[in-house]
Short mmCIF file of the C-alpha atoms (twelve columns), coordinates in Angstrom:
data_MODEL
# 
_entry.id   MODEL 
# 
loop_
_atom_site.group_PDB 
_atom_site.id 
_atom_site.type_symbol 
_atom_site.label_atom_id 
_atom_site.label_alt_id 
_atom_site.label_comp_id 
_atom_site.label_asym_id 
_atom_site.label_seq_id 
_atom_site.Cartn_x 
_atom_site.Cartn_y 
_atom_site.Cartn_z 
_atom_site.pdbx_PDB_model_num 
ATOM 1   C CA . MET A 1   -78.833 72.678 -75.776 1 
ATOM 2   C CA . SER A 2   -78.405 69.531 -77.452 1 
ATOM 3   C CA . ALA A 3   -76.075 66.636 -75.878 1 
ATOM 4   C CA . GLY A 4   -73.077 67.546 -78.533 1 
ATOM 5   C CA . THR A 5   -72.671 71.240 -76.753 1 
ATOM 6   C CA . LEU A 6   -72.338 69.514 -73.412 1 
ATOM 7   C CA . SER A 7   -69.898 66.755 -74.651 1 
ATOM 8   C CA . TYR A 8   -67.534 68.994 -77.347 1 
ATOM 9   C CA . ALA A 9   -64.067 67.245 -77.469 1 
ATOM 10  C CA . VAL A 10  -61.178 68.904 -76.098 1 
ATOM 11  C CA . GLU A 11  -58.027 69.625 -78.473 1 
ATOM 12  C CA . LEU A 12  -55.458 68.543 -76.616 1 
ATOM 13  C CA . ARG A 13  -52.354 70.846 -77.109 1 
ATOM 14  C CA . THR A 14  -48.698 70.218 -75.598 1 
ATOM 15  C CA . ILE A 15  -45.740 71.757 -75.625 1 
ATOM 16  C CA . ALA A 16  -43.817 68.962 -76.405 1 
ATOM 17  C CA . SER A 17  -42.165 68.308 -79.827 1 
ATOM 18  C CA . PRO A 18  -40.959 64.970 -80.745 1 
ATOM 19  C CA . ALA A 19  -37.628 65.857 -79.779 1 
ATOM 20  C CA . LEU A 20  -38.403 66.897 -76.125 1 
ATOM 21  C CA . TRP A 21  -40.499 63.781 -75.973 1 
ATOM 22  C CA . ALA A 22  -37.025 62.006 -77.197 1 
ATOM 23  C CA . VAL A 23  -34.996 63.692 -74.751 1 
ATOM 24  C CA . THR A 24  -37.317 63.234 -71.592 1 
ATOM 25  C CA . VAL A 25  -37.382 59.451 -72.698 1 
ATOM 26  C CA . ALA A 26  -33.663 58.914 -72.605 1 
ATOM 27  C CA . ALA A 27  -32.771 60.793 -69.403 1 
ATOM 28  C CA . LEU A 28  -35.559 58.454 -67.618 1 
ATOM 29  C CA . SER A 29  -34.466 55.397 -69.072 1 
ATOM 30  C CA . LEU A 30  -31.057 56.159 -68.426 1 
ATOM 31  C CA . LEU A 31  -31.652 57.615 -65.128 1 
ATOM 32  C CA . LEU A 32  -33.622 53.612 -64.074 1 
ATOM 33  C CA . LEU A 33  -30.859 52.442 -65.713 1 
ATOM 34  C CA . VAL A 34  -28.355 54.114 -63.380 1 
ATOM 35  C CA . ASP A 35  -31.007 53.089 -60.304 1 
ATOM 36  C CA . LEU A 36  -31.047 49.083 -61.369 1 
ATOM 37  C CA . LEU A 37  -27.702 49.333 -61.483 1 
ATOM 38  C CA . ILE A 38  -27.191 50.628 -58.038 1 
ATOM 39  C CA . THR A 39  -29.892 47.827 -56.751 1 
ATOM 40  C CA . ARG A 40  -28.184 44.807 -58.018 1 
ATOM 41  C CA . ARG A 41  -26.417 44.094 -55.584 1 
ATOM 42  C CA . PRO A 42  -28.500 43.118 -52.268 1 
ATOM 43  C CA . ARG A 43  -27.363 45.315 -49.338 1 
ATOM 44  C CA . GLU A 44  -29.442 47.830 -47.130 1 
ATOM 45  C CA . GLU A 45  -29.795 51.465 -48.074 1 
ATOM 46  C CA . SER A 46  -27.786 53.891 -45.495 1 
ATOM 47  C CA . VAL A 47  -30.124 57.159 -44.468 1 
ATOM 48  C CA . ARG A 48  -27.041 59.095 -46.133 1 
ATOM 49  C CA . ALA A 49  -26.990 57.811 -49.651 1 
ATOM 50  C CA . SER A 50  -30.677 58.169 -49.374 1 
ATOM 51  C CA . VAL A 51  -30.691 61.843 -48.028 1 
ATOM 52  C CA . GLY A 52  -28.337 62.359 -51.161 1 
ATOM 53  C CA . TRP A 53  -30.508 60.624 -53.801 1 
ATOM 54  C CA . SER A 54  -33.630 62.205 -52.724 1 
ATOM 55  C CA . VAL A 55  -32.344 66.021 -52.784 1 
ATOM 56  C CA . PHE A 56  -30.749 65.034 -56.191 1 
ATOM 57  C CA . TYR A 57  -34.865 64.097 -57.380 1 
ATOM 58  C CA . LEU A 58  -36.130 67.098 -56.087 1 
ATOM 59  C CA . LEU A 59  -33.143 69.002 -57.865 1 
ATOM 60  C CA . LEU A 60  -34.528 67.680 -61.283 1 
ATOM 61  C CA . PRO A 61  -38.072 68.990 -61.223 1 
ATOM 62  C CA . VAL A 62  -36.911 72.285 -59.917 1 
ATOM 63  C CA . LEU A 63  -34.732 72.739 -62.798 1 
ATOM 64  C CA . PHE A 64  -36.800 71.040 -65.323 1 
ATOM 65  C CA . GLY A 65  -40.003 73.811 -63.976 1 
ATOM 66  C CA . CYS A 66  -37.435 76.792 -65.021 1 
ATOM 67  C CA . TYR A 67  -36.668 75.820 -68.484 1 
ATOM 68  C CA . LEU A 68  -40.369 75.419 -68.479 1 
ATOM 69  C CA . TRP A 69  -40.691 79.181 -67.527 1 
ATOM 70  C CA . ALA A 70  -38.124 80.436 -69.649 1 
ATOM 71  C CA . ALA A 71  -39.010 78.468 -72.684 1 
ATOM 72  C CA . HIS A 72  -42.463 78.163 -72.237 1 
ATOM 73  C CA . GLY A 73  -43.258 81.069 -69.759 1 
ATOM 74  C CA . GLY A 74  -44.702 81.006 -65.929 1 
ATOM 75  C CA . GLY A 75  -48.004 79.632 -67.091 1 
ATOM 76  C CA . VAL A 76  -46.501 76.341 -68.017 1 
ATOM 77  C CA . ALA A 77  -44.188 75.877 -65.062 1 
ATOM 78  C CA . ALA A 78  -46.876 77.139 -62.821 1 
ATOM 79  C CA . GLU A 79  -48.851 73.619 -64.369 1 
ATOM 80  C CA . PHE A 80  -45.732 71.613 -63.974 1 
ATOM 81  C CA . PHE A 81  -45.033 72.475 -60.479 1 
ATOM 82  C CA . THR A 82  -48.354 72.279 -58.992 1 
ATOM 83  C CA . GLY A 83  -48.910 68.784 -60.724 1 
ATOM 84  C CA . PHE A 84  -45.843 67.662 -59.605 1 
ATOM 85  C CA . VAL A 85  -46.986 68.616 -55.628 1 
ATOM 86  C CA . VAL A 86  -50.225 66.733 -56.140 1 
ATOM 87  C CA . GLU A 87  -48.541 63.587 -57.286 1 
ATOM 88  C CA . LYS A 88  -45.563 63.921 -55.122 1 
ATOM 89  C CA . SER A 89  -48.526 63.980 -52.126 1 
ATOM 90  C CA . LEU A 90  -50.106 60.719 -53.344 1 
ATOM 91  C CA . SER A 91  -46.761 58.863 -53.939 1 
ATOM 92  C CA . VAL A 92  -45.508 60.190 -50.499 1 
ATOM 93  C CA . ASP A 93  -49.266 58.361 -48.993 1 
ATOM 94  C CA . ASN A 94  -48.608 55.269 -51.830 1 
ATOM 95  C CA . LEU A 95  -45.077 54.482 -49.097 1 
ATOM 96  C CA . PHE A 96  -47.168 53.621 -46.732 1 
ATOM 97  C CA . VAL A 97  -48.772 50.795 -48.665 1 
ATOM 98  C CA . PHE A 98  -45.198 49.744 -49.688 1 
ATOM 99  C CA . MET A 99  -44.734 49.385 -46.153 1 
ATOM 100 C CA . LEU A 100 -46.987 47.469 -45.358 1 
ATOM 101 C CA . LEU A 101 -46.537 45.106 -48.420 1 
ATOM 102 C CA . LEU A 102 -42.678 44.194 -47.498 1 
ATOM 103 C CA . ALA A 103 -43.817 43.662 -44.243 1 
ATOM 104 C CA . ALA A 104 -46.689 41.485 -44.922 1 
ATOM 105 C CA . PHE A 105 -44.113 39.669 -47.597 1 
ATOM 106 C CA . ALA A 106 -40.789 39.591 -44.621 1 
ATOM 107 C CA . VAL A 107 -38.930 41.454 -47.393 1 
ATOM 108 C CA . PRO A 108 -35.364 41.217 -45.758 1 
ATOM 109 C CA . PRO A 109 -34.172 44.891 -45.545 1 
ATOM 110 C CA . ALA A 110 -31.339 44.108 -48.312 1 
ATOM 111 C CA . LEU A 111 -33.817 43.198 -50.855 1 
ATOM 112 C CA . ALA A 112 -36.223 46.458 -50.370 1 
ATOM 113 C CA . ARG A 113 -34.795 48.486 -52.701 1 
ATOM 114 C CA . ARG A 114 -35.022 46.167 -55.728 1 
ATOM 115 C CA . VAL A 115 -38.790 45.450 -54.467 1 
ATOM 116 C CA . LEU A 116 -39.405 49.022 -54.870 1 
ATOM 117 C CA . LEU A 117 -37.799 50.125 -58.153 1 
ATOM 118 C CA . TYR A 118 -39.621 46.998 -59.833 1 
ATOM 119 C CA . GLY A 119 -42.874 48.752 -58.036 1 
ATOM 120 C CA . ILE A 120 -41.702 52.286 -59.787 1 
ATOM 121 C CA . VAL A 121 -40.870 51.227 -63.418 1 
ATOM 122 C CA . GLY A 122 -44.539 49.401 -63.185 1 
ATOM 123 C CA . ALA A 123 -46.375 52.695 -62.008 1 
ATOM 124 C CA . LEU A 124 -43.849 54.369 -64.349 1 
ATOM 125 C CA . VAL A 125 -45.659 51.856 -67.411 1 
ATOM 126 C CA . LEU A 126 -49.317 52.296 -65.932 1 
ATOM 127 C CA . ARG A 127 -49.124 55.648 -65.793 1 
ATOM 128 C CA . VAL A 128 -47.727 55.638 -69.728 1 
ATOM 129 C CA . VAL A 129 -51.395 53.715 -70.131 1 
ATOM 130 C CA . PHE A 130 -53.238 55.751 -68.170 1 
ATOM 131 C CA . ILE A 131 -52.081 58.843 -69.578 1 
ATOM 132 C CA . TRP A 132 -52.959 57.817 -73.262 1 
ATOM 133 C CA . LEU A 133 -56.190 56.712 -72.343 1 
ATOM 134 C CA . GLY A 134 -56.831 59.836 -69.934 1 
ATOM 135 C CA . ALA A 135 -55.589 61.947 -73.716 1 
ATOM 136 C CA . ALA A 136 -58.486 59.498 -75.566 1 
ATOM 137 C CA . ALA A 137 -61.238 60.527 -73.088 1 
ATOM 138 C CA . LEU A 138 -60.510 64.082 -73.170 1 
ATOM 139 C CA . GLN A 139 -60.404 63.942 -77.222 1 
ATOM 140 C CA . SER A 140 -64.017 62.171 -77.173 1 
ATOM 141 C CA . GLY A 141 -65.917 65.109 -75.345 1 
ATOM 142 C CA . THR A 142 -65.754 67.014 -72.220 1 
ATOM 143 C CA . TRP A 143 -67.754 64.300 -70.759 1 
ATOM 144 C CA . ALA A 144 -64.166 63.095 -69.703 1 
ATOM 145 C CA . PHE A 145 -63.485 65.700 -66.604 1 
ATOM 146 C CA . LEU A 146 -66.584 64.771 -65.162 1 
ATOM 147 C CA . LEU A 147 -65.293 61.004 -65.107 1 
ATOM 148 C CA . PHE A 148 -61.904 62.276 -63.695 1 
ATOM 149 C CA . GLY A 149 -63.893 65.018 -61.092 1 
ATOM 150 C CA . ALA A 150 -66.655 62.402 -59.938 1 
ATOM 151 C CA . ILE A 151 -63.390 59.782 -59.566 1 
ATOM 152 C CA . LEU A 152 -61.414 62.037 -56.901 1 
ATOM 153 C CA . ILE A 153 -64.542 63.507 -55.317 1 
ATOM 154 C CA . VAL A 154 -65.591 59.026 -54.315 1 
ATOM 155 C CA . THR A 155 -61.913 58.513 -53.660 1 
ATOM 156 C CA . ALA A 156 -61.536 61.968 -51.178 1 
ATOM 157 C CA . GLY A 157 -65.104 60.368 -50.162 1 
ATOM 158 C CA . LYS A 158 -63.616 56.528 -49.579 1 
ATOM 159 C CA . ILE A 159 -60.400 58.417 -47.684 1 
ATOM 160 C CA . VAL A 160 -62.108 60.183 -45.307 1 
ATOM 161 C CA . LYS A 161 -64.186 57.078 -44.412 1 
ATOM 162 C CA . ASP A 162 -61.467 54.908 -43.754 1 
ATOM 163 C CA . VAL A 163 -59.708 57.590 -41.677 1 
ATOM 164 C CA . LEU A 164 -62.973 58.149 -39.887 1 
ATOM 165 C CA . ARG A 165 -63.271 54.144 -38.912 1 
ATOM 166 C CA . GLY A 166 -60.089 54.384 -38.166 1 
ATOM 167 C CA . GLY A 167 -58.353 52.448 -40.892 1 
ATOM 168 C CA . GLY A 168 -56.832 55.410 -42.525 1 
ATOM 169 C CA . HIS A 169 -53.244 53.730 -43.831 1 
ATOM 170 C CA . GLU A 170 -54.602 50.263 -44.313 1 
ATOM 171 C CA . VAL A 171 -54.648 48.125 -47.512 1 
ATOM 172 C CA . ASP A 172 -56.435 45.018 -48.385 1 
ATOM 173 C CA . ILE A 173 -53.094 42.887 -48.984 1 
ATOM 174 C CA . SER A 174 -53.994 39.975 -50.620 1 
ATOM 175 C CA . SER A 175 -50.865 38.226 -50.199 1 
ATOM 176 C CA . THR A 176 -51.582 34.989 -48.848 1 
ATOM 177 C CA . ARG A 177 -54.635 34.466 -50.925 1 
ATOM 178 C CA . THR A 178 -52.133 35.456 -53.892 1 
ATOM 179 C CA . VAL A 179 -49.341 33.226 -53.388 1 
ATOM 180 C CA . ARG A 180 -52.513 30.159 -52.896 1 
ATOM 181 C CA . LEU A 181 -53.759 30.853 -55.910 1 
ATOM 182 C CA . VAL A 182 -49.810 31.311 -57.919 1 
ATOM 183 C CA . ARG A 183 -48.982 28.146 -55.719 1 
ATOM 184 C CA . ARG A 184 -51.590 26.429 -57.817 1 
ATOM 185 C CA . PHE A 185 -50.098 27.147 -61.273 1 
ATOM 186 C CA . VAL A 186 -46.135 28.110 -60.533 1 
ATOM 187 C CA . PRO A 187 -44.336 26.629 -57.452 1 
ATOM 188 C CA . VAL A 188 -43.301 29.111 -55.055 1 
ATOM 189 C CA . THR A 189 -39.888 28.711 -52.825 1 
ATOM 190 C CA . ASP A 190 -39.992 28.998 -49.146 1 
ATOM 191 C CA . ASP A 191 -37.399 31.076 -49.097 1 
ATOM 192 C CA . TYR A 192 -35.655 34.408 -50.946 1 
ATOM 193 C CA . ARG A 193 -32.668 33.873 -52.867 1 
ATOM 194 C CA . GLY A 194 -31.192 36.971 -52.949 1 
ATOM 195 C CA . SER A 195 -32.726 39.158 -55.506 1 
ATOM 196 C CA . ARG A 196 -33.567 36.614 -58.384 1 
ATOM 197 C CA . LEU A 197 -37.398 36.492 -59.148 1 
ATOM 198 C CA . VAL A 198 -37.160 33.049 -60.998 1 
ATOM 199 C CA . VAL A 199 -34.899 30.372 -60.376 1 
ATOM 200 C CA . ARG A 200 -34.689 26.099 -61.009 1 
ATOM 201 C CA . GLU A 201 -35.138 23.793 -58.107 1 
ATOM 202 C CA . ARG A 202 -36.034 20.391 -58.667 1 
ATOM 203 C CA . GLY A 203 -35.481 20.414 -62.567 1 
ATOM 204 C CA . ARG A 204 -38.155 23.028 -62.827 1 
ATOM 205 C CA . LEU A 205 -38.522 26.722 -62.832 1 
ATOM 206 C CA . ALA A 206 -40.205 28.253 -59.759 1 
ATOM 207 C CA . LEU A 207 -40.859 31.989 -58.326 1 
ATOM 208 C CA . THR A 208 -39.133 33.118 -55.499 1 
ATOM 209 C CA . PRO A 209 -41.214 35.384 -52.509 1 
ATOM 210 C CA . LEU A 210 -39.450 38.136 -54.338 1 
ATOM 211 C CA . ALA A 211 -41.123 37.838 -57.440 1 
ATOM 212 C CA . LEU A 212 -44.255 37.753 -55.416 1 
ATOM 213 C CA . ALA A 213 -44.113 41.515 -54.043 1 
ATOM 214 C CA . ALA A 214 -43.195 42.492 -56.683 1 
ATOM 215 C CA . VAL A 215 -46.501 41.781 -58.483 1 
ATOM 216 C CA . ALA A 216 -48.162 42.668 -55.742 1 
ATOM 217 C CA . ILE A 217 -46.670 45.811 -55.545 1 
ATOM 218 C CA . LEU A 218 -47.640 46.242 -59.198 1 
ATOM 219 C CA . GLY A 219 -51.198 45.684 -58.194 1 
ATOM 220 C CA . THR A 220 -51.886 48.104 -56.117 1 
ATOM 221 C CA . ASP A 221 -49.802 50.565 -58.995 1 
ATOM 222 C CA . ILE A 222 -52.883 50.288 -60.656 1 
ATOM 223 C CA . VAL A 223 -55.089 51.313 -57.811 1 
ATOM 224 C CA . PHE A 224 -52.979 54.581 -57.336 1 
ATOM 225 C CA . ALA A 225 -52.861 55.414 -61.263 1 
ATOM 226 C CA . VAL A 226 -56.379 55.128 -61.004 1 
ATOM 227 C CA . ASP A 227 -56.240 58.045 -58.513 1 
ATOM 228 C CA . SER A 228 -53.198 59.982 -59.485 1 
ATOM 229 C CA . VAL A 229 -53.881 60.660 -63.394 1 
ATOM 230 C CA . PRO A 230 -56.951 62.225 -62.941 1 
ATOM 231 C CA . ALA A 231 -55.550 64.386 -60.503 1 
ATOM 232 C CA . VAL A 232 -53.143 65.551 -62.382 1 
ATOM 233 C CA . TYR A 233 -55.241 66.052 -65.583 1 
ATOM 234 C CA . GLY A 234 -57.174 68.324 -62.992 1 
ATOM 235 C CA . VAL A 235 -54.276 70.918 -63.241 1 
ATOM 236 C CA . THR A 236 -53.349 70.689 -66.511 1 
ATOM 237 C CA . GLU A 237 -54.783 69.026 -69.924 1 
ATOM 238 C CA . ASP A 238 -50.940 68.316 -71.451 1 
ATOM 239 C CA . PRO A 239 -50.190 65.296 -71.801 1 
ATOM 240 C CA . PHE A 240 -46.214 66.052 -72.027 1 
ATOM 241 C CA . LEU A 241 -46.548 67.491 -68.853 1 
ATOM 242 C CA . VAL A 242 -48.952 64.850 -66.801 1 
ATOM 243 C CA . PHE A 243 -46.017 61.903 -67.769 1 
ATOM 244 C CA . ALA A 244 -43.584 64.828 -67.019 1 
ATOM 245 C CA . THR A 245 -45.108 65.094 -63.585 1 
ATOM 246 C CA . ASN A 246 -45.833 61.522 -62.784 1 
ATOM 247 C CA . ALA A 247 -41.956 60.533 -63.829 1 
ATOM 248 C CA . PHE A 248 -40.202 62.996 -61.044 1 
ATOM 249 C CA . ALA A 249 -42.773 62.656 -58.444 1 
ATOM 250 C CA . LEU A 250 -41.834 58.817 -58.348 1 
ATOM 251 C CA . LEU A 251 -38.469 58.959 -59.524 1 
ATOM 252 C CA . GLY A 252 -37.089 59.783 -56.067 1 
ATOM 253 C CA . LEU A 253 -39.985 57.477 -54.635 1 
ATOM 254 C CA . ARG A 254 -37.060 54.555 -54.020 1 
ATOM 255 C CA . ALA A 255 -34.613 56.948 -51.513 1 
ATOM 256 C CA . LEU A 256 -37.230 58.943 -50.394 1 
ATOM 257 C CA . TYR A 257 -38.665 55.443 -48.473 1 
ATOM 258 C CA . PHE A 258 -35.984 54.854 -46.889 1 
ATOM 259 C CA . VAL A 259 -35.408 58.648 -46.046 1 
ATOM 260 C CA . LEU A 260 -39.592 59.060 -44.414 1 
ATOM 261 C CA . GLN A 261 -39.382 55.121 -43.148 1 
ATOM 262 C CA . GLY A 262 -39.104 56.446 -39.495 1 
ATOM 263 C CA . VAL A 263 -41.341 59.600 -40.164 1 
ATOM 264 C CA . LEU A 264 -44.238 58.325 -42.206 1 
ATOM 265 C CA . THR A 265 -46.251 57.203 -39.624 1 
ATOM 266 C CA . ARG A 266 -46.248 60.055 -37.214 1 
ATOM 267 C CA . LEU A 267 -48.183 62.174 -40.489 1 
ATOM 268 C CA . ARG A 268 -51.239 60.718 -38.761 1 
ATOM 269 C CA . HIS A 269 -53.229 63.266 -41.000 1 
ATOM 270 C CA . LEU A 270 -51.631 63.204 -44.101 1 
ATOM 271 C CA . ASN A 271 -54.566 61.268 -45.687 1 
ATOM 272 C CA . HIS A 272 -56.955 63.459 -44.379 1 
ATOM 273 C CA . GLY A 273 -55.272 66.474 -46.437 1 
ATOM 274 C CA . LEU A 274 -54.691 64.299 -49.584 1 
ATOM 275 C CA . SER A 275 -58.797 63.769 -49.466 1 
ATOM 276 C CA . VAL A 276 -59.055 67.832 -48.804 1 
ATOM 277 C CA . ILE A 277 -56.974 67.989 -52.132 1 
ATOM 278 C CA . LEU A 278 -58.516 65.688 -54.664 1 
ATOM 279 C CA . ALA A 279 -61.471 66.401 -53.363 1 
ATOM 280 C CA . PHE A 280 -60.721 70.036 -54.182 1 
ATOM 281 C CA . ILE A 281 -59.131 69.076 -57.370 1 
ATOM 282 C CA . GLY A 282 -62.417 66.931 -58.394 1 
ATOM 283 C CA . VAL A 283 -64.509 69.833 -57.985 1 
ATOM 284 C CA . LYS A 284 -62.024 71.867 -59.999 1 
ATOM 285 C CA . LEU A 285 -62.677 69.992 -62.966 1 
ATOM 286 C CA . VAL A 286 -66.210 69.506 -62.557 1 
ATOM 287 C CA . LEU A 287 -66.354 73.675 -62.567 1 
ATOM 288 C CA . HIS A 288 -64.081 73.622 -65.952 1 
ATOM 289 C CA . TRP A 289 -66.592 71.551 -67.825 1 
ATOM 290 C CA . ALA A 290 -69.031 73.795 -66.783 1 
ATOM 291 C CA . HIS A 291 -67.263 76.905 -67.653 1 
ATOM 292 C CA . GLY A 292 -67.420 75.170 -70.870 1 
ATOM 293 C CA . VAL A 293 -70.847 74.975 -71.188 1 
ATOM 294 C CA . TRP A 294 -72.124 78.077 -68.966 1 
ATOM 295 C CA . ALA A 295 -69.444 80.394 -69.763 1 
ATOM 296 C CA . TRP A 296 -70.658 82.781 -65.891 1 
ATOM 297 C CA . VAL A 297 -69.438 79.158 -64.338 1 
ATOM 298 C CA . PRO A 298 -65.737 80.532 -62.742 1 
ATOM 299 C CA . GLU A 299 -62.720 78.599 -63.232 1 
ATOM 300 C CA . ILE A 300 -60.473 77.724 -59.946 1 
ATOM 301 C CA . PRO A 301 -57.400 79.315 -61.561 1 
ATOM 302 C CA . THR A 302 -53.692 77.531 -61.446 1 
ATOM 303 C CA . LEU A 303 -51.983 79.519 -59.174 1 
ATOM 304 C CA . ALA A 304 -54.613 79.082 -56.784 1 
ATOM 305 C CA . SER A 305 -54.560 75.471 -56.653 1 
ATOM 306 C CA . LEU A 306 -50.702 75.597 -55.763 1 
ATOM 307 C CA . GLY A 307 -51.627 77.683 -52.831 1 
ATOM 308 C CA . VAL A 308 -54.566 75.678 -51.975 1 
ATOM 309 C CA . ILE A 309 -52.815 72.478 -51.807 1 
ATOM 310 C CA . LEU A 310 -50.000 73.536 -50.294 1 
ATOM 311 C CA . SER A 311 -51.459 74.715 -47.917 1 
ATOM 312 C CA . VAL A 312 -53.405 72.046 -47.403 1 
ATOM 313 C CA . LEU A 313 -49.603 70.082 -46.831 1 
ATOM 314 C CA . VAL A 314 -48.343 72.522 -43.988 1 
ATOM 315 C CA . VAL A 315 -51.853 72.275 -42.075 1 
ATOM 316 C CA . VAL A 316 -51.896 68.752 -41.976 1 
ATOM 317 C CA . THR A 317 -47.750 68.557 -41.328 1 
ATOM 318 C CA . VAL A 318 -48.464 70.665 -38.569 1 
ATOM 319 C CA . THR A 319 -51.392 69.321 -36.887 1 
ATOM 320 C CA . SER A 320 -49.630 65.631 -36.969 1 
ATOM 321 C CA . LEU A 321 -46.418 67.065 -35.329 1 
ATOM 322 C CA . LEU A 322 -48.811 68.762 -32.463 1 
ATOM 323 C CA . ALA A 323 -51.043 65.844 -32.584 1 
ATOM 324 C CA . ASN A 324 -48.067 63.810 -31.456 1 
ATOM 325 C CA . ARG A 325 -46.468 65.980 -28.824 1 
ATOM 326 C CA . ARG A 326 -49.878 65.930 -26.978 1 
ATOM 327 C CA . ASP A 327 -49.317 62.054 -27.345 1 
ATOM 328 C CA . ARG A 328 -46.338 62.480 -26.084 1 
ATOM 329 C CA . ALA A 329 -47.492 64.746 -23.134 1 
ATOM 330 C CA . ARG A 330 -50.757 62.453 -22.309 1 
ATOM 331 C CA . ALA A 331 -48.139 59.446 -21.577 1 
ATOM 332 C CA . ALA A 332 -45.503 61.249 -19.840 1 
ATOM 333 C CA . SER A 333 -48.055 63.100 -17.489 1 
ATOM 334 C CA . ALA A 334 -49.960 59.253 -17.378 1 
ATOM 335 C CA . ARG A 335 -46.518 57.167 -15.832 1 
ATOM 336 C CA . PRO A 336 -46.629 56.595 -12.155 1 
ATOM 337 C CA . GLU A 337 -44.602 59.182 -10.031 1 
ATOM 338 C CA . PRO A 338 -41.634 57.012 -8.570  1 
ATOM 339 C CA . VAL A 339 -42.457 56.673 -4.598  1 
ATOM 340 C CA . GLY A 340 -39.567 57.773 -2.324  1 
ATOM 341 C CA . GLU A 341 -38.821 56.246 0.964   1 
ATOM 342 C CA . PRO A 342 -40.000 58.221 3.983   1 
ATOM 343 C CA . ALA A 343 -37.429 60.593 5.756   1 
ATOM 344 C CA . GLY A 344 -37.051 59.194 9.195   1 
ATOM 345 C CA . GLU A 345 -36.347 55.536 7.244   1 
ATOM 346 C CA . ARG A 346 -33.327 56.621 5.855   1 
# 
C-alpha cells in the first residue's frame, strides 16, 4: 500500500453559500456589538439578567439547528447539535479557568463581564484561525485525522492525570510573571481605572491590570482552541458547521459564567467526563481515518456520538451531585452532639 493511499486529500464540502456566511458573520458581529454596549458601563451582573441572556443564547442554536434540519436534512442538523454539545461542554469547563484568572488578578465584580467579553472575542478570532488551519490540514491529507485524534487522546490523558493527583481545575496562571515581563517594557498602574485598558500617567501611556487580565485570558484561549477545534472536526468536516458550533457555544459564555458561578465548583466530576468525551472523539477520528484506508474498519455514526456524549454528561452531573450530598451527610454526622445538662441539675 503506497504512502499516497494512506494520506489522500480530503475534499471538504460545506453547506454554506457566500450569502449564508455573510448573514452568519453579520449576525455574530451584531450580537457582539450588543454585548459590548451592555458591558460599556462597569456594574455587577445580576443573576436574573444573566439567566435571561443564557436562555436567549441557548435558544439561538436550537433555532439554527431547526433551520439546518429544514434546509439541509437531519444529518446536518445532528452534526451541528453534536458539535454544539461538545463545544458547550468544553466551554463550561473553561469557565473554571476564567474564575481562577479573575481571582488571581483581583478583578472587581463590576469589571468581570468586560474581561469575559474580551476573552470571548479573542476566543472567536483564534477559533477562526484554528478552523482555517484545520481545514487546510484536512485538505492536504487524511493524516490530519490522526493528528487531531492524537491531540484529543493526549489531552484526555493529561486531564485524567491532573484529576488523579487532585488538580482537576488548576491552571498555571502566570500572572506574576506576566506582570514582571510587561512592566519591563510598559508601565502598569497599581490599581484598576474603570473599564480602561490604557491610561496616560505622568506623561506616558500605561497599561491597567484589566489589560493584563484580558491578555491572560487570551493566552488561555489559545490552549482551549487547540483542544476544541480538533474535537468538533471529529464530529463534522464542514468548516462552516465547525465555526457555527464554536460561535454559538462561546456567545453565551459571559452570561453563563454569572449563572453557574456558584454551581461550577459543585461539578467535581466534570473533568472526568470531559476526558472520556475527548478520548471518545479521538478514537472516532482514528477510526474515521482507518475506514478511509481499510473499508472494513467501522465508523461511529454521529447520532451514536451524540448519545454517548449526552450520557457521559448526565452521568458526571449525577455522580457529582451524589458525591456532594454524601460529603454533606458525612460532615453533619461528624459534628459533635450538644451536651445537655443532667436532669437532676435542672
